[in-house]
Coordinates of C-alpha atoms in Angstrom, one line a residue:
M1 CA 19.1 1.3 3.1
H2 CA 21.3 4.5 1.8
L3 CA 21.0 4.8 -2.2
A4 CA 24.1 4.5 -2.1
D5 CA 24.4 1.4 -1.7
L6 CA 23.0 0.3 -4.5
M7 CA 25.1 2.3 -6.3
E8 CA 28.8 0.6 -7.9
K9 CA 31.8 2.0 -5.8
S10 CA 33.4 4.6 -8.2
E11 CA 29.3 6.8 -7.9
G12 CA 28.7 5.3 -4.4
G13 CA 31.8 7.8 -3.8
Q14 CA 31.0 10.8 -5.9
F15 CA 27.4 10.8 -4.3
L16 CA 28.7 10.5 -1.1
I17 CA 30.9 14.1 -2.2
L18 CA 27.5 16.3 -3.5
S19 CA 25.0 14.3 -0.5
H20 CA 28.0 16.1 2.3
L21 CA 27.9 20.0 0.0
L22 CA 24.8 19.8 -0.4
Q23 CA 24.2 20.1 3.8
H24 CA 27.6 22.6 3.5
S25 CA 28.4 24.0 0.5
P26 CA 30.6 25.8 1.0
S27 CA 33.2 23.2 2.3
S28 CA 37.0 22.9 3.0
L29 CA 38.4 20.2 1.8
S30 CA 39.8 19.0 4.5
E31 CA 36.4 19.3 5.9
V32 CA 35.0 17.0 2.5
M33 CA 37.8 14.5 3.2
A34 CA 37.3 13.6 6.7
E35 CA 33.9 13.2 6.3
T36 CA 34.2 11.0 3.3
D37 CA 38.1 9.0 4.5
F38 CA 39.1 9.7 1.1
S39 CA 42.6 10.8 0.0
K40 CA 43.2 14.0 -1.5
A41 CA 44.3 12.5 -5.0
T42 CA 40.3 10.3 -4.9
L43 CA 38.8 13.2 -4.2
N44 CA 40.0 15.1 -7.3
K45 CA 39.7 11.7 -9.1
Y46 CA 35.7 11.7 -8.3
L47 CA 35.3 15.9 -8.6
A48 CA 36.5 15.0 -12.1
L49 CA 34.1 12.0 -12.4
I50 CA 31.3 14.4 -10.8
H51 CA 31.6 17.1 -13.4
D52 CA 31.6 14.1 -16.2
K53 CA 28.8 12.9 -14.8
A54 CA 27.1 16.1 -14.7
Q55 CA 27.4 17.0 -18.7
E56 CA 26.7 12.6 -19.8
N57 CA 23.4 13.1 -18.0
Q58 CA 22.9 17.6 -18.8
L59 CA 22.8 18.2 -15.7
A60 CA 23.5 21.8 -15.0
L61 CA 25.8 21.0 -11.6
S62 CA 28.8 22.0 -10.9
I63 CA 31.3 22.4 -8.4
E64 CA 33.8 25.0 -7.9
L65 CA 37.1 24.8 -5.9
E66 CA 38.3 28.0 -4.4
D67 CA 41.0 29.0 -1.8
E68 CA 40.6 25.1 -0.6
H69 CA 37.4 25.2 -0.2
L70 CA 34.5 23.2 -2.7
R71 CA 31.3 24.9 -3.5
L72 CA 28.4 23.2 -4.5
L73 CA 26.4 25.1 -7.6
V74 CA 22.7 23.4 -9.0
G75 CA 20.4 25.0 -11.1
A76 CA 17.5 26.2 -10.6
D77 CA 15.4 23.2 -13.1
T78 CA 17.6 20.3 -11.9
K79 CA 16.3 18.3 -9.8
G80 CA 17.6 15.7 -7.0
R81 CA 15.9 12.9 -8.6
D82 CA 17.8 13.5 -11.7
I83 CA 21.0 13.3 -10.0
R84 CA 20.1 10.6 -8.4
R85 CA 19.1 8.9 -10.8
A86 CA 22.4 10.4 -12.9
F87 CA 24.5 7.8 -10.4
L88 CA 21.9 4.7 -10.4
D89 CA 21.8 4.2 -14.2
N90 CA 25.1 2.5 -14.2
S91 CA 24.0 0.5 -10.6
I92 CA 24.1 -3.9 -11.7
K93 CA 21.8 -4.0 -8.1
Y94 CA 19.4 -1.3 -9.8
Q95 CA 19.1 -2.7 -13.5
L96 CA 19.0 -6.4 -11.5
L97 CA 15.2 -4.6 -9.4
I98 CA 14.3 -2.7 -12.2
Y99 CA 15.2 -6.1 -15.1
L100 CA 13.0 -7.4 -11.9
L101 CA 10.1 -5.1 -11.9
Y102 CA 9.1 -5.1 -15.9
H103 CA 9.8 -8.6 -16.6
G104 CA 9.2 -10.5 -13.7
Q105 CA 11.8 -12.8 -13.7
F106 CA 15.8 -14.2 -14.7
Q107 CA 16.9 -16.2 -16.3
A108 CA 20.3 -15.6 -14.9
Q109 CA 23.4 -16.9 -17.8
Q110 CA 20.5 -13.8 -20.2
L111 CA 20.6 -11.1 -17.4
A112 CA 24.5 -11.4 -17.2
Q113 CA 24.5 -11.5 -21.1
E114 CA 22.2 -8.3 -21.0
L115 CA 24.7 -6.5 -18.8
L116 CA 27.7 -7.7 -20.1
I117 CA 29.3 -9.3 -16.5
S118 CA 30.3 -12.8 -15.3
E119 CA 28.0 -14.6 -13.9
A120 CA 29.4 -15.2 -11.0
T121 CA 29.8 -11.7 -10.9
L122 CA 26.0 -11.4 -11.2
G123 CA 25.5 -13.5 -8.0
R124 CA 27.7 -11.8 -6.4
H125 CA 25.6 -8.4 -7.2
I126 CA 22.3 -10.4 -6.3
S127 CA 24.3 -11.9 -3.1
G128 CA 24.9 -8.3 -1.7
L129 CA 21.8 -7.4 -3.1
N130 CA 19.8 -9.2 -0.9
K131 CA 22.3 -8.4 2.4
L132 CA 19.8 -5.1 2.0
L133 CA 16.4 -6.3 1.5
T134 CA 17.1 -8.1 4.1
E135 CA 15.8 -4.5 5.7
F136 CA 12.1 -4.7 3.7
Q137 CA 11.7 -8.7 4.3
F138 CA 11.8 -9.9 0.8
S139 CA 14.5 -11.4 -1.3
I140 CA 15.7 -12.5 -5.2
H141 CA 15.1 -15.9 -5.1
N142 CA 15.1 -18.3 -8.7
G143 CA 15.7 -14.9 -10.7
R144 CA 12.0 -14.2 -9.5
L145 CA 11.2 -11.4 -6.1
K146 CA 10.0 -13.7 -3.2
G147 CA 8.5 -12.7 -0.2
P148 CA 4.8 -10.4 1.0
E149 CA 4.0 -8.7 -2.1
H150 CA 2.5 -5.6 -0.2
K151 CA 6.3 -4.6 0.9
I152 CA 8.1 -5.1 -2.5
R153 CA 5.5 -2.4 -3.6
Y154 CA 6.0 -0.8 -1.0
F155 CA 10.3 -0.5 -1.9
Y156 CA 9.7 -0.6 -5.3
F157 CA 7.6 2.8 -4.2
G158 CA 10.2 4.2 -2.4
L159 CA 13.0 4.1 -5.4
L160 CA 11.4 4.9 -8.0
R161 CA 9.9 8.0 -6.1
K162 CA 13.2 9.3 -6.1
V163 CA 14.1 8.6 -9.6
W164 CA 11.7 9.1 -11.7
A165 CA 12.0 11.8 -14.0
S166 CA 8.9 14.2 -14.9
A167 CA 8.9 13.0 -18.3
D168 CA 7.9 9.6 -16.5
W169 CA 5.1 11.2 -13.6
K170 CA 3.5 13.2 -16.7
Q171 CA 3.6 10.1 -18.6
E172 CA 1.5 7.8 -16.8
L173 CA -0.1 10.7 -15.3
D174 CA -1.5 11.3 -18.6
K175 CA -3.0 8.0 -19.4
K176 CA -6.6 7.1 -19.7
E177 CA -6.4 4.4 -17.3
R178 CA -5.0 6.9 -14.4
Q179 CA -7.0 9.3 -15.0
S180 CA -9.8 6.6 -14.7
E181 CA -8.8 5.6 -11.5
I182 CA -7.8 8.8 -10.0
E183 CA -11.9 9.7 -11.3
T184 CA -13.1 6.6 -9.2
L185 CA -10.6 7.8 -5.8
E186 CA -11.8 11.3 -5.9
E187 CA -15.6 9.9 -6.5
L188 CA -15.7 7.9 -3.3
C189 CA -13.8 10.3 -1.4
G190 CA -16.0 13.1 -2.1
A191 CA -13.1 15.1 -2.6
Q192 CA -10.5 15.9 -5.8
L193 CA -7.0 14.7 -4.5
S194 CA -4.1 17.6 -4.3
Q195 CA -1.7 16.6 -7.2
G196 CA 1.4 15.4 -4.7
Q197 CA -1.5 12.7 -4.4
R198 CA -2.1 12.2 -7.8
L199 CA 1.9 11.3 -8.8
D200 CA 1.7 9.2 -5.6
Y201 CA -1.4 7.2 -6.3
V202 CA -0.1 6.8 -10.4
L203 CA 3.0 5.5 -9.1
W204 CA 2.0 2.7 -6.5
S205 CA -0.5 2.0 -9.9
H206 CA 1.9 1.5 -12.5
I207 CA 4.3 -1.0 -9.9
T208 CA 0.9 -2.8 -9.5
Q209 CA 0.7 -3.2 -13.4
Q210 CA 3.3 -4.5 -13.8
R211 CA 2.9 -7.0 -10.5
L212 CA -0.2 -8.1 -11.6
K213 CA 1.8 -9.7 -14.4
I214 CA 3.2 -12.0 -11.5
N215 CA 1.3 -15.0 -10.4
A216 CA 3.4 -16.3 -7.8
C217 CA 2.3 -13.3 -5.6
Q218 CA 2.2 -13.3 -1.7
F219 CA -0.5 -12.2 -0.5
R220 CA -0.8 -14.4 3.4
E221 CA 0.6 -11.7 5.6
I222 CA -1.0 -8.5 4.4
E223 CA -4.7 -11.0 4.3
Q224 CA -4.3 -11.8 7.8
K225 CA -2.9 -7.9 8.9
M226 CA -6.2 -6.4 7.5
K227 CA -8.4 -8.8 7.9
G228 CA -10.6 -7.5 10.4
Y229 CA -10.8 -4.6 7.4
T230 CA -12.8 -6.4 4.6
D231 CA -16.2 -5.5 6.5
N232 CA -14.8 -1.8 6.4
I233 CA -17.7 0.4 4.8
F234 CA -15.5 2.0 2.4
Y235 CA -13.5 -1.3 1.8
Q236 CA -16.2 -2.7 1.0
R237 CA -17.2 0.8 -2.2
L238 CA -13.5 0.4 -3.2
F239 CA -13.9 -3.5 -3.5
G240 CA -17.8 -2.3 -5.9
R241 CA -15.2 -0.6 -8.0
V242 CA -12.1 -2.7 -8.4
N243 CA -12.6 -3.0 -12.7
Q244 CA -12.3 0.9 -12.8
L245 CA -9.2 0.5 -10.0
F246 CA -7.1 -1.6 -11.8
S247 CA -7.5 -0.9 -15.0
G248 CA -10.3 -2.4 -16.1
K249 CA -8.5 -5.5 -16.4
H250 CA -11.7 -7.2 -14.9
I251 CA -9.9 -9.7 -12.4
A252 CA -11.6 -12.1 -10.9
L253 CA -10.8 -10.4 -7.0
S254 CA -13.4 -11.4 -4.3
H255 CA -13.7 -9.8 -1.4
D256 CA -11.1 -10.5 0.4
D257 CA -8.4 -11.3 -2.2
G258 CA -4.7 -10.0 -1.0
E259 CA -4.5 -8.1 -4.1
M260 CA -7.1 -5.5 -3.2
L261 CA -5.7 -5.3 0.3
V262 CA -2.7 -4.4 -0.8
L263 CA -4.3 -1.5 -2.8
F264 CA -6.0 -1.0 0.0
A265 CA -3.2 -1.1 2.5
F266 CA -1.4 1.2 0.3
L267 CA -4.6 3.9 0.4
V268 CA -4.8 4.0 4.2
T269 CA -1.2 4.5 4.9
H270 CA 0.6 7.3 2.7
R271 CA -1.2 10.0 2.4
I272 CA -3.2 9.4 -0.3
L273 CA -7.3 9.4 1.2
P274 CA -8.1 13.2 2.8
L275 CA -8.1 13.2 6.5
H276 CA -12.5 13.3 6.3
T277 CA -11.9 10.0 4.0
M278 CA -10.0 8.7 7.2
E279 CA -11.6 9.4 9.8
Y280 CA -14.5 7.2 8.6
I281 CA -12.4 4.5 8.0
L282 CA -10.6 4.5 11.4
G283 CA -14.0 5.2 12.9
F284 CA -14.8 1.7 12.0
G285 CA -11.8 0.1 14.3
G286 CA -9.3 -2.1 13.2
E287 CA -5.5 -2.8 13.6
L288 CA -4.8 0.6 13.2
A289 CA -6.9 2.4 14.9
A290 CA -6.3 0.1 17.7
L291 CA -2.6 1.3 17.2
L292 CA -3.5 4.8 17.0
T293 CA -5.7 5.1 19.3
Q294 CA -2.3 3.5 21.6
M295 CA 0.2 5.6 20.9
I296 CA -2.2 8.8 21.5
Q297 CA -2.3 7.7 24.6
E298 CA 0.8 6.4 25.2
M299 CA 2.0 10.5 23.8
K300 CA -1.0 11.9 26.3
K301 CA 0.1 10.2 29.7
E302 CA 3.7 11.8 28.6
Q303 CA 1.9 15.5 28.4
L304 CA 2.8 15.5 24.5
L305 CA -0.9 15.8 23.4
G306 CA -3.6 17.9 25.8
D307 CA -7.7 16.4 26.0
Y308 CA -8.1 17.6 22.9
T309 CA -5.8 15.8 20.0
E310 CA -6.9 17.9 16.9
D311 CA -7.5 16.2 13.4
H312 CA -4.4 16.8 11.5
I313 CA -2.2 15.3 14.1
T314 CA -4.5 12.1 14.2
Y315 CA -4.5 12.2 10.5
E316 CA -0.6 11.9 10.4
L317 CA 0.0 9.8 13.5
S318 CA -2.3 7.6 11.7
Q319 CA -0.1 7.7 8.5
L320 CA 3.3 6.7 11.3
C321 CA 1.0 4.1 12.8
G322 CA 0.7 2.6 9.4
Q323 CA 2.9 2.5 8.3
V324 CA 4.7 0.7 11.3
Y325 CA 2.1 -1.4 11.6
L326 CA 2.3 -3.0 7.5
Y327 CA 5.5 -2.0 6.1
K328 CA 9.5 -2.6 6.8
G329 CA 12.9 -0.4 6.2
Y330 CA 13.3 2.7 4.2
I331 CA 15.5 4.2 1.7
L332 CA 17.7 7.3 3.0
Q333 CA 19.1 9.3 0.5
D334 CA 22.3 10.6 1.8
R335 CA 23.7 9.4 5.1
Y336 CA 23.6 12.7 6.7
K337 CA 20.3 13.8 7.0
Y338 CA 19.8 11.2 9.6
Q339 CA 22.6 10.5 11.3
I340 CA 21.9 9.1 15.0
E341 CA 23.8 11.6 17.1
H342 CA 22.0 14.6 15.0
R343 CA 19.5 15.8 16.9
H344 CA 15.3 15.2 15.4
P345 CA 16.1 14.1 11.8
Y346 CA 14.4 17.6 10.3
L347 CA 16.1 20.0 12.8
L348 CA 12.5 21.3 13.8
M349 CA 13.2 22.1 17.5
E350 CA 15.7 22.2 20.5
H351 CA 15.1 19.0 21.6
D352 CA 13.9 16.2 19.9
F353 CA 12.5 14.2 22.8
R354 CA 14.7 10.7 22.3
D355 CA 14.4 9.3 25.7
I356 CA 10.6 9.7 25.4
A357 CA 10.0 8.1 21.9
Q358 CA 11.6 5.7 23.6
K359 CA 10.0 5.1 26.4
I360 CA 6.1 5.3 24.4
F361 CA 8.0 3.3 21.7
A362 CA 8.4 0.7 24.6
S363 CA 5.3 0.8 25.8
L364 CA 3.5 -0.4 21.3
P365 CA 5.7 -3.7 20.3
A366 CA 4.4 -2.9 17.1
F367 CA 7.2 -0.1 17.4
H368 CA 10.1 -2.7 19.0
Q369 CA 11.3 -3.6 16.0
G370 CA 13.7 -2.2 13.7
T371 CA 17.5 -0.5 14.5
D372 CA 18.2 2.5 15.3
L373 CA 18.3 4.5 12.9
D374 CA 14.8 3.5 12.2
K375 CA 13.6 4.7 15.8
K376 CA 15.2 7.4 15.3
I377 CA 13.7 8.7 11.9
L378 CA 9.9 7.7 13.5
W379 CA 10.0 10.4 16.2

């Protein structure tokens, strides 16, 4: 999914222009028109709307036109997530997703009135949104989110991570409950989390707090995929601090409860835990360790790794394998960074090992699913 897929048509068009200019500024008018398939009249209309949007949201952002070339100017204090949120706020699909996160369910008539649209229009947006959410393997059904709980939270984590304002992060991080959770986690790991790890953790915890209000969460898939980890020593230690990790709510969780497994799965797949803790967890085996071992073996066969695999490489591969094993889908910022015909998505090397990556993935059943774009991002 591209972020613009959630936007209204006009905002999506404006965001497309910005996405191009973020990669290629300055660009000639003809280049931008060719990339976006916009006529000159449409392009000029969207440029004016971008200017208005920036002023409305107090964004230090402007596009200058000089000698038939466009140049994007962005202030040093203007963050990408503030820009992205400005173009999403008016989106019915985005508002629908946010409403579901904080209310759990909706009645079509009531929500249509709140959004100032007809029930028929709401229905069309739900239908369109469900097509997008197919990638993440959950849907909106009868006014509720329906699907594996860990995949629902993974989607919201990816979405909010791209749009939360600095004030949102600070408000959540400053809560005593989040501070207590972080201290508990650091104590279990025997190491301090970085600021980035703390921010990611509190965002996930915020999403968890909203979803704890739902009585019909589906945990069957995560319980099946992670059943081998309930005997893991670190998991048992984590479970022993359940009250501190769920904001002192004293929720009744069994040892193999899906809620606990969702938290554990997030911690071991999103670069939250320090290297030595991940080594400790993987040392006890399990599905993730098995997939990681297969990945390293296949990479050694292709001479991408030597006899000794450095710790940080093992760590990164463990995160990759974990995300492939447990989650599905990506929310991409724009279409340019990840175009299939381009080289490596981060342009770090002259040779992107495309053929070798495809060969390795073909040997690992967990990597078979997904589109060509998914595989491009993975390698």
